[in-house]
Amino acid sequence: MNSNIEIKHIEKSKIDTVDFNNLPFGSVYSDHMLTCTFKDGKWQDAVVEPFAPISLDPSAKIFHYGQSIFEGMKAYKDADGNTLLFRPLDNCKRLNKSAERLVIPQIPEETFMNGLKALLKVDDAWIPTKEGSSLYIRPFMFASGNGFHASPADEYKFMICTAPSGAYFAGKVKVLIEEKYARAANGGVGFAKAGGNYAAQFYPTQLAIEKGYNQVIWTDDNTHEYIEEAGAMNIFIRINDTLITSPTNDRILDGITRKSIIQIAKDLGINVEVRKISVTEVIAAAKSGELKEMFGAGTAAVISPIAGFGFQENDYDLPELEKPYAALLKKTITDIQTNKAEDPYGWRVQL
Amino acid sequence: MNSNIEIKHIEKSKIDTVDFNNLPFGSVYSDHMLTCTFKDGKWQDAVVEPFAPISLDPSAKIFHYGQSIFEGMKAYKDADGNTLLFRPLDNCKRLNKSAERLVIPQIPEETFMNGLKALLKVDDAWIPTKEGSSLYIRPFMFASGNGFHASPADEYKFMICTAPSGAYFAGKVKVLIEEKYARAANGGVGFAKAGGNYAAQFYPTQLAIEKGYNQVIWTDDNTHEYIEEAGAMNIFIRINDTLITSPTNDRILDGITRKSIIQIAKDLGINVEVRKISVTEVIAAAKSGELKEMFGAGTAAVISPIAGFGFQENDYDLPELEKPYAALLKKTITDIQTNKAEDPYGWRVQL
Ligand SMILES: Cc1ncc(COP(=O)(O)O)c(C=O)c1O
Ligand SMILES: Cc1ncc(COP(=O)(O)O)c(C=O)c1O
């Protein structure tokens, strides 16, 4: 399987220095990484090697033209010590969709999957077993070719690094519905996991944090009337017993958690509507008491319940429910991911 | 002046390997570079050092979240061998505007200017003297701090590299007026020189190139009705004897060449209008014969005359004029830049 993947083992593992009972999110790195270079018009052999600095010319296009994309995945251990992934091929396909839009050469699915498996095998001991923890997996690609000319590079790196991680958010979040700044343009790169999309969000998010919120909810850049998504999560809104989420488009990331939650919710008998939802409708529902829940959905945060939101200098609180959909959906998806429940969908992949 | 800038000289210059009569654009690099690191909450001392690879952790945020900005400037030699810059402080101020939007710490103007001057002094021999050539200067800043968390980094690099360069475009260009893809969102980062803005343009530009054009002319992302700018140039359109250019806004880069050309054109007695200009108006003027010229304006290409444009499967040619404004304006600004003419504006800075 990993026939053409060379493995260069680390001399001495750093795993003893890590406290697996107090894991931060995405800031402790496993011993190894996968590297694959695109040059002379083709992908070279992938190699699993010790996690170590990357050396790049100052003229490498990554520093100048933002030609970079990434993915976010998680690996889990079940009670029997099996390593589990969740819909990994979907991440590979999305990475390649992002690659196409950013004019980065697509990575063969075989290289992605075999590379990932080889890496997880070598760093098996780094996959946390504690409930709520997981191995966060970061595949990424960037322009390593050189030149001060705003055009695609002639050399790229595809890499995968991993980080044993705890929870992304601690507890419920308060969000601000954005009415001035925007995350993505029509006909832009919002649907891609392009690096530049994230840096563009830092400033409005910082302003929101200064006002006491944790996250921004993005609206369309034209009217600011329609709810799109959050920084790294798609958004679900429950009005009475209907769960609503925006359709994806060229501004919104087609989240794997989002589409899984839509499926699971439907199968749990919840009425799900995939349609545009306006800020006006959400405010009206908040005022009438029909707004029951809002939550974000994404790989890093899984399901992140929203405690309340701000809009135009007003704050709206969400009720505390006894049996929120968010908790039910989170448990259902997490149980599938970690092999505590049957997976009727074939989403779980055991290594 | 350069009191706190340490200089580490290269052991052996590479200048003998460079053919100054056949310079490409931005792909031959001078011996030295300037580096300044932001850490522990402040900018450390800047250093001029040999041009050499940068070493970064794979988790450095530049690889994941596109937190990067840049500038483009040129240095010239006059007949007496003096080194000349053009409105350099404006580049520094714009870099800091970009920095603010991307949540990158601003670089003190003193560090920028003193660092630039120290670098140009050390690499004085790299400044081309041949007409049409110049030393292209690339100041840039990026997130060198680590973490798989979409939030601003805790460490940054400010660097300046230089590249002796020939012309950016050879001859006139054919452009395509974009009606599907977009460069920037309302409330986005289009006004900043953010790395991600450029990668986002590669795919639509590639499609345009495949159709036989050199460049895309961006329109607003909402209606695609208004002309905004080109990939790395602002756009001027001459209808009869009036020169029109779009006002800048949060989607359009406030080009230094653009504002200089507006001033120069006015002082040459040309009627200049800074106003929104629609594609409909341009097409109508092309059909009636009132459309006389279109050209791009930017540091890299200076003034780039447009031979014709495409829109909705139709091609429109521009007339060959005997005395185009483009040539007059290019000569006037270039003469000021290279000290062949008086500079009534105080734009030229002699080192
Ligand atoms: C902008 C954005 N939206 C949504 C998501 C959620 O996508 P997924 O569920 O595939 O992780 C992410 C994170 O990956 C994201 O970055
Ligand atoms: C998007 C964009 N527009 C316009 C320009 C022209 O600006 P300036 O004249 O300051 O070089 C540039 C290049 O710098 C650019 O990148």
Coordinates of N, CA, C and O in Angstrom, one line a residue, chain A residues 211-318:
Chain A
K211 N -15.6 43.7 21.2 CA -17.0 44.0 21.7 C -17.6 42.9 22.6 O -18.8 43.0 22.9
G212 N -16.8 41.8 22.8 CA -17.3 40.8 23.7 C -17.8 39.6 23.0 O -18.4 38.7 23.7
Y213 N -17.6 39.4 21.7 CA -18.1 38.2 21.0 C -16.9 37.3 20.7 O -15.8 37.7 20.8
N214 N -17.2 36.0 20.4 CA -16.1 35.1 20.1 C -15.9 34.9 18.6 O -14.8 34.6 18.2
Q215 N -16.9 35.1 17.8 CA -16.9 34.8 16.4 C -17.7 35.8 15.6 O -18.7 36.3 16.2
V216 N -17.4 35.9 14.3 CA -18.3 36.6 13.4 C -19.2 35.7 12.6 O -18.7 34.6 12.2
I217 N -20.4 36.0 12.4 CA -21.2 35.3 11.4 C -21.2 36.1 10.2 O -21.7 37.3 10.2
W218 N -20.7 35.5 9.1 CA -20.6 36.3 7.9 C -22.0 36.3 7.1 O -22.7 35.3 7.1
T219 N -22.2 37.5 6.5 CA -23.4 37.6 5.7 C -22.9 37.9 4.3 O -21.7 38.1 4.1
D220 N -23.8 37.9 3.3 CA -23.3 38.2 1.9 C -22.7 39.6 1.8 O -23.2 40.5 2.4
D221 N -21.7 39.8 0.9 CA -21.0 41.0 0.9 C -21.8 42.1 0.2 O -21.5 43.3 0.3
N222 N -22.9 41.8 -0.4 CA -23.7 42.8 -1.2 C -24.8 43.4 -0.3 O -24.8 44.6 -0.2
T223 N -25.6 42.6 0.3 CA -26.7 43.2 1.1 C -26.5 43.0 2.6 O -27.2 43.6 3.4
H224 N -25.6 42.1 3.0 CA -25.5 41.7 4.4 C -26.8 41.3 5.0 O -27.1 41.4 6.2
E225 N -27.7 40.7 4.2 CA -29.0 40.3 4.6 C -29.1 38.8 4.8 O -30.0 38.3 5.5
Y226 N -28.2 38.0 4.2 CA -28.3 36.6 4.3 C -27.1 36.0 5.1 O -26.0 36.4 4.9
I227 N -27.5 35.1 6.0 CA -26.5 34.4 6.9 C -25.7 33.4 6.0 O -26.3 32.6 5.3
E228 N -24.4 33.5 6.1 CA -23.6 32.6 5.3 C -22.9 31.5 6.1 O -23.4 30.4 6.2
E229 N -21.8 31.9 6.8 CA -21.2 30.9 7.7 C -20.3 31.6 8.7 O -20.3 32.8 8.7
A230 N -19.6 30.9 9.5 CA -18.8 31.5 10.5 C -17.3 31.3 10.1 O -17.1 30.7 9.0
G231 N -16.4 31.7 10.9 CA -15.0 31.7 10.5 C -14.5 30.3 10.0 O -13.8 30.3 9.0
A232 N -14.8 29.3 10.8 CA -14.4 28.0 10.4 C -15.5 26.9 10.6 O -15.2 25.8 10.9
M233 N -16.7 27.4 10.5 CA -17.8 26.6 10.7 C -19.0 27.0 9.8 O -19.2 28.2 9.6
N234 N -19.8 26.0 9.4 CA -21.1 26.4 8.8 C -22.1 26.6 9.9 O -21.9 26.1 11.0
I235 N -23.2 27.3 9.6 CA -24.1 27.7 10.6 C -25.5 27.0 10.4 O -26.0 26.9 9.3
F236 N -26.0 26.5 11.5 CA -27.4 25.9 11.5 C -28.2 26.8 12.5 O -27.8 27.2 13.5
I237 N -29.5 27.0 12.1 CA -30.4 27.8 12.8 C -31.7 27.0 13.0 O -32.3 26.5 12.0
R238 N -32.1 26.9 14.3 CA -33.3 26.2 14.5 C -34.5 27.2 14.8 O -34.4 27.9 15.8
I239 N -35.5 27.2 14.0 CA -36.7 28.0 14.3 C -37.8 27.0 14.5 O -38.1 26.1 13.7
N240 N -38.4 27.1 15.7 CA -39.4 26.1 16.2 C -38.7 24.7 16.0 O -37.6 24.6 16.6
D241 N -39.2 23.8 15.3 CA -38.5 22.5 15.2 C -37.9 22.3 13.8 O -37.6 21.1 13.5
T242 N -37.7 23.3 13.1 CA -37.0 23.2 11.8 C -35.6 23.7 11.9 O -35.3 24.8 12.4
L243 N -34.7 22.9 11.3 CA -33.3 23.2 11.3 C -32.9 23.7 9.9 O -33.2 23.1 8.9
I244 N -32.4 25.0 9.9 CA -32.2 25.6 8.6 C -30.7 25.9 8.4 O -30.0 26.3 9.4
T245 N -30.2 25.7 7.2 CA -28.8 26.0 6.9 C -28.8 26.5 5.5 O -29.5 26.1 4.6
S246 N -27.9 27.5 5.3 CA -27.8 28.1 3.9 C -27.3 27.1 2.9 O -26.4 26.2 3.3
P247 N -27.7 27.1 1.7 CA -27.1 26.3 0.7 C -25.7 26.8 0.4 O -25.4 28.0 0.7
T248 N -24.8 25.9 0.0 CA -23.5 26.4 -0.3 C -23.5 27.0 -1.7 O -24.4 26.8 -2.5
N249 N -22.5 27.9 -1.9 CA -22.4 28.6 -3.1 C -20.9 28.9 -3.3 O -20.1 28.4 -2.5
D250 N -20.5 29.8 -4.2 CA -19.1 30.0 -4.4 C -18.5 30.9 -3.3 O -17.3 31.2 -3.4
R251 N -19.3 31.3 -2.4 CA -18.8 32.1 -1.2 C -18.6 31.3 0.0 O -18.0 31.7 1.0
I252 N -19.2 30.1 0.1 CA -19.4 29.3 1.3 C -18.7 28.0 1.2 O -18.9 27.3 0.2
L253 N -17.9 27.6 2.2 CA -17.3 26.3 2.2 C -18.3 25.2 2.4 O -19.1 25.2 3.2
D254 N -18.1 24.2 1.5 CA -19.0 23.0 1.5 C -18.5 22.1 2.6 O -17.7 21.2 2.4
G255 N -18.9 22.3 3.9 CA -18.4 21.7 5.0 C -18.8 20.2 5.1 O -20.0 19.8 4.8
I256 N -17.9 19.4 5.5 CA -18.1 17.9 5.6 C -19.0 17.7 6.8 O -19.9 16.8 6.8
T257 N -18.7 18.4 7.9 CA -19.6 18.3 9.1 C -21.0 18.7 8.7 O -22.0 18.0 9.1
R258 N -21.1 19.9 8.0 CA -22.5 20.4 7.6 C -23.3 19.3 6.9 O -24.4 19.0 7.2
K259 N -22.7 18.7 5.9 CA -23.5 17.8 5.1 C -23.8 16.5 5.8 O -24.8 15.9 5.7
S260 N -22.8 16.1 6.7 CA -23.1 15.0 7.6 C -24.3 15.2 8.6 O -25.1 14.4 8.8
I261 N -24.2 16.4 9.1 CA -25.3 16.8 10.1 C -26.6 16.9 9.4 O -27.7 16.5 10.0
I262 N -26.7 17.4 8.2 CA -27.9 17.5 7.4 C -28.5 16.1 7.3 O -29.7 15.8 7.6
Q263 N -27.6 15.1 6.9 CA -28.1 13.7 6.7 C -28.5 13.1 8.0 O -29.6 12.5 8.1
I264 N -27.7 13.3 9.1 CA -28.1 12.7 10.4 C -29.4 13.3 10.9 O -30.2 12.5 11.4
A265 N -29.5 14.6 10.8 CA -30.7 15.2 11.3 C -32.0 14.7 10.6 O -33.0 14.4 11.3
K266 N -31.9 14.6 9.3 CA -33.0 14.1 8.6 C -33.4 12.7 9.1 O -34.5 12.3 9.3
D267 N -32.3 11.8 9.3 CA -32.5 10.5 9.7 C -33.0 10.3 11.1 O -33.6 9.3 11.5
L268 N -32.8 11.4 11.9 CA -33.3 11.4 13.3 C -34.8 12.0 13.2 O -35.4 12.2 14.3
G269 N -35.3 12.3 12.1 CA -36.6 12.8 12.0 C -36.8 14.3 12.1 O -37.9 14.8 12.3
I270 N -35.7 15.0 12.1 CA -35.7 16.4 12.2 C -36.0 17.0 10.9 O -35.5 16.6 9.8
N271 N -36.9 18.1 10.9 CA -37.2 18.7 9.6 C -36.0 19.7 9.3 O -35.7 20.6 10.0
V272 N -35.4 19.4 8.1 CA -34.2 20.2 7.7 C -34.5 21.0 6.5 O -35.1 20.4 5.5
E273 N -34.2 22.2 6.5 CA -34.4 23.1 5.3 C -33.1 23.7 4.9 O -32.4 24.4 5.6
V274 N -32.6 23.4 3.7 CA -31.4 24.0 3.1 C -31.9 25.1 2.2 O -32.4 24.9 1.1
R275 N -31.8 26.3 2.7 CA -32.4 27.5 2.0 C -31.7 28.7 2.5 O -31.1 28.7 3.6
K276 N -31.8 29.8 1.8 CA -31.3 31.1 2.2 C -32.1 31.5 3.5 O -33.3 31.4 3.5
I277 N -31.3 32.0 4.4 CA -32.0 32.5 5.6 C -31.5 33.9 5.9 O -30.3 34.2 6.0
S278 N -32.5 34.8 6.1 CA -32.1 36.2 6.2 C -31.9 36.6 7.7 O -32.5 36.0 8.6
V279 N -31.2 37.7 7.9 CA -31.0 38.2 9.2 C -32.3 38.7 9.8 O -32.7 38.4 11.0
T280 N -33.1 39.3 8.9 CA -34.5 39.7 9.3 C -35.3 38.6 9.9 O -35.9 38.8 10.9
E281 N -35.3 37.5 9.2 CA -36.0 36.3 9.7 C -35.5 35.8 11.1 O -36.3 35.5 11.9
V282 N -34.2 35.8 11.2 CA -33.6 35.4 12.5 C -34.0 36.3 13.6 O -34.4 35.9 14.7
I283 N -33.9 37.6 13.3 CA -34.2 38.6 14.4 C -35.7 38.5 14.8 O -36.1 38.5 16.0
A284 N -36.6 38.3 13.7 CA -38.0 38.2 14.0 C -38.3 37.0 14.9 O -39.1 37.0 15.8
A285 N -37.6 35.9 14.5 CA -37.8 34.6 15.3 C -37.3 34.8 16.7 O -37.8 34.2 17.7
A286 N -36.2 35.5 16.9 CA -35.6 35.7 18.2 C -36.6 36.5 19.0 O -36.9 36.2 20.2
K287 N -37.2 37.5 18.4 CA -38.2 38.4 19.1 C -39.5 37.6 19.5 O -40.0 37.8 20.6
S288 N -39.9 36.8 18.6 CA -41.2 36.0 18.8 C -41.0 34.8 19.7 O -41.9 34.1 20.1
G289 N -39.7 34.5 20.0 CA -39.4 33.3 20.8 C -39.4 32.0 20.0 O -39.2 30.9 20.5
E290 N -39.5 32.1 18.7 CA -39.4 30.9 17.8 C -38.0 30.5 17.5 O -37.8 29.4 17.0
L291 N -37.1 31.3 17.8 CA -35.6 31.0 17.5 C -35.2 30.1 18.7 O -35.1 30.6 19.8
K292 N -34.9 28.9 18.5 CA -34.6 28.0 19.6 C -33.1 27.7 19.7 O -32.6 27.6 20.8
E293 N -32.4 27.6 18.6 CA -31.0 27.2 18.7 C -30.3 27.8 17.5 O -30.8 28.0 16.4
M294 N -29.0 28.0 17.7 CA -28.1 28.3 16.6 C -26.8 27.5 17.0 O -26.4 27.5 18.1
F295 N -26.2 26.9 16.0 CA -24.9 26.3 16.3 C -24.0 26.3 15.0 O -24.5 26.3 13.9
G296 N -22.7 26.2 15.3 CA -21.7 26.1 14.2 C -21.4 24.6 14.0 O -21.5 23.8 15.0
A297 N -21.0 24.2 12.8 CA -20.6 22.9 12.6 C -19.3 22.8 11.7 O -19.3 23.4 10.7
G298 N -18.3 22.2 12.3 CA -17.0 22.1 11.5 C -16.1 21.1 12.2 O -16.4 20.7 13.3
T299 N -15.2 20.6 11.4 CA -14.3 19.5 11.9 C -13.6 19.9 13.3 O -13.6 19.1 14.2
A300 N -13.0 21.1 13.3 CA -12.3 21.5 14.5 C -13.2 21.6 15.7 O -12.9 20.9 16.8
A301 N -14.3 22.3 15.6 CA -15.2 22.5 16.8 C -16.3 21.5 16.9 O -17.0 21.5 17.9
V302 N -16.4 20.6 15.9 CA -17.5 19.6 15.8 C -18.9 20.4 15.8 O -19.2 20.9 14.7
I303 N -19.6 20.5 16.9 CA -20.8 21.3 16.9 C -20.6 22.3 18.0 O -20.2 21.9 19.2
S304 N -20.8 23.5 17.7 CA -20.5 24.6 18.7 C -21.7 25.4 19.0 O -22.1 26.2 18.2
P305 N -22.4 25.1 20.1 CA -23.6 25.8 20.4 C -23.4 27.3 20.6 O -22.4 27.7 21.2
I306 N -24.3 28.1 20.1 CA -24.2 29.6 20.2 C -25.2 30.0 21.3 O -26.4 29.7 21.4
A307 N -24.6 30.8 22.3 CA -25.4 31.3 23.4 C -26.3 32.5 23.1 O -27.3 32.7 23.7
G308 N -25.8 33.3 22.1 CA -26.5 34.5 21.8 C -25.8 35.2 20.7 O -24.6 34.8 20.3
F309 N -26.4 36.2 20.1 CA -25.8 36.9 19.0 C -26.0 38.4 19.1 O -27.0 38.8 19.7
G310 N -25.1 39.1 18.5 CA -25.3 40.6 18.4 C -25.6 41.0 17.0 O -25.1 40.4 16.0
F311 N -26.4 42.0 16.8 CA -26.7 42.6 15.5 C -27.1 44.1 15.7 O -28.0 44.3 16.5
Q312 N -26.4 44.9 15.0 CA -26.7 46.4 15.1 C -26.9 46.9 16.5 O -27.9 47.4 16.8
E313 N -25.9 46.7 17.3 CA -25.9 47.2 18.6 C -26.9 46.5 19.6 O -27.0 46.9 20.7
N314 N -27.6 45.5 19.1 CA -28.5 44.8 20.0 C -28.0 43.4 20.2 O -27.4 42.8 19.4
D315 N -28.3 42.9 21.4 CA -27.9 41.5 21.7 C -29.2 40.7 21.9 O -30.2 41.1 22.4
Y316 N -29.1 39.5 21.4 CA -30.2 38.5 21.4 C -29.7 37.2 22.1 O -28.7 36.6 21.6
D317 N -30.4 36.8 23.1 CA -30.0 35.6 23.8 C -30.8 34.4 23.3 O -31.9 34.6 22.9
L318 N -30.1 33.3 23.2 CA -30.9 32.0 22.9 C -31.3 31.3 24.1 O -30.6 31.4 25.1

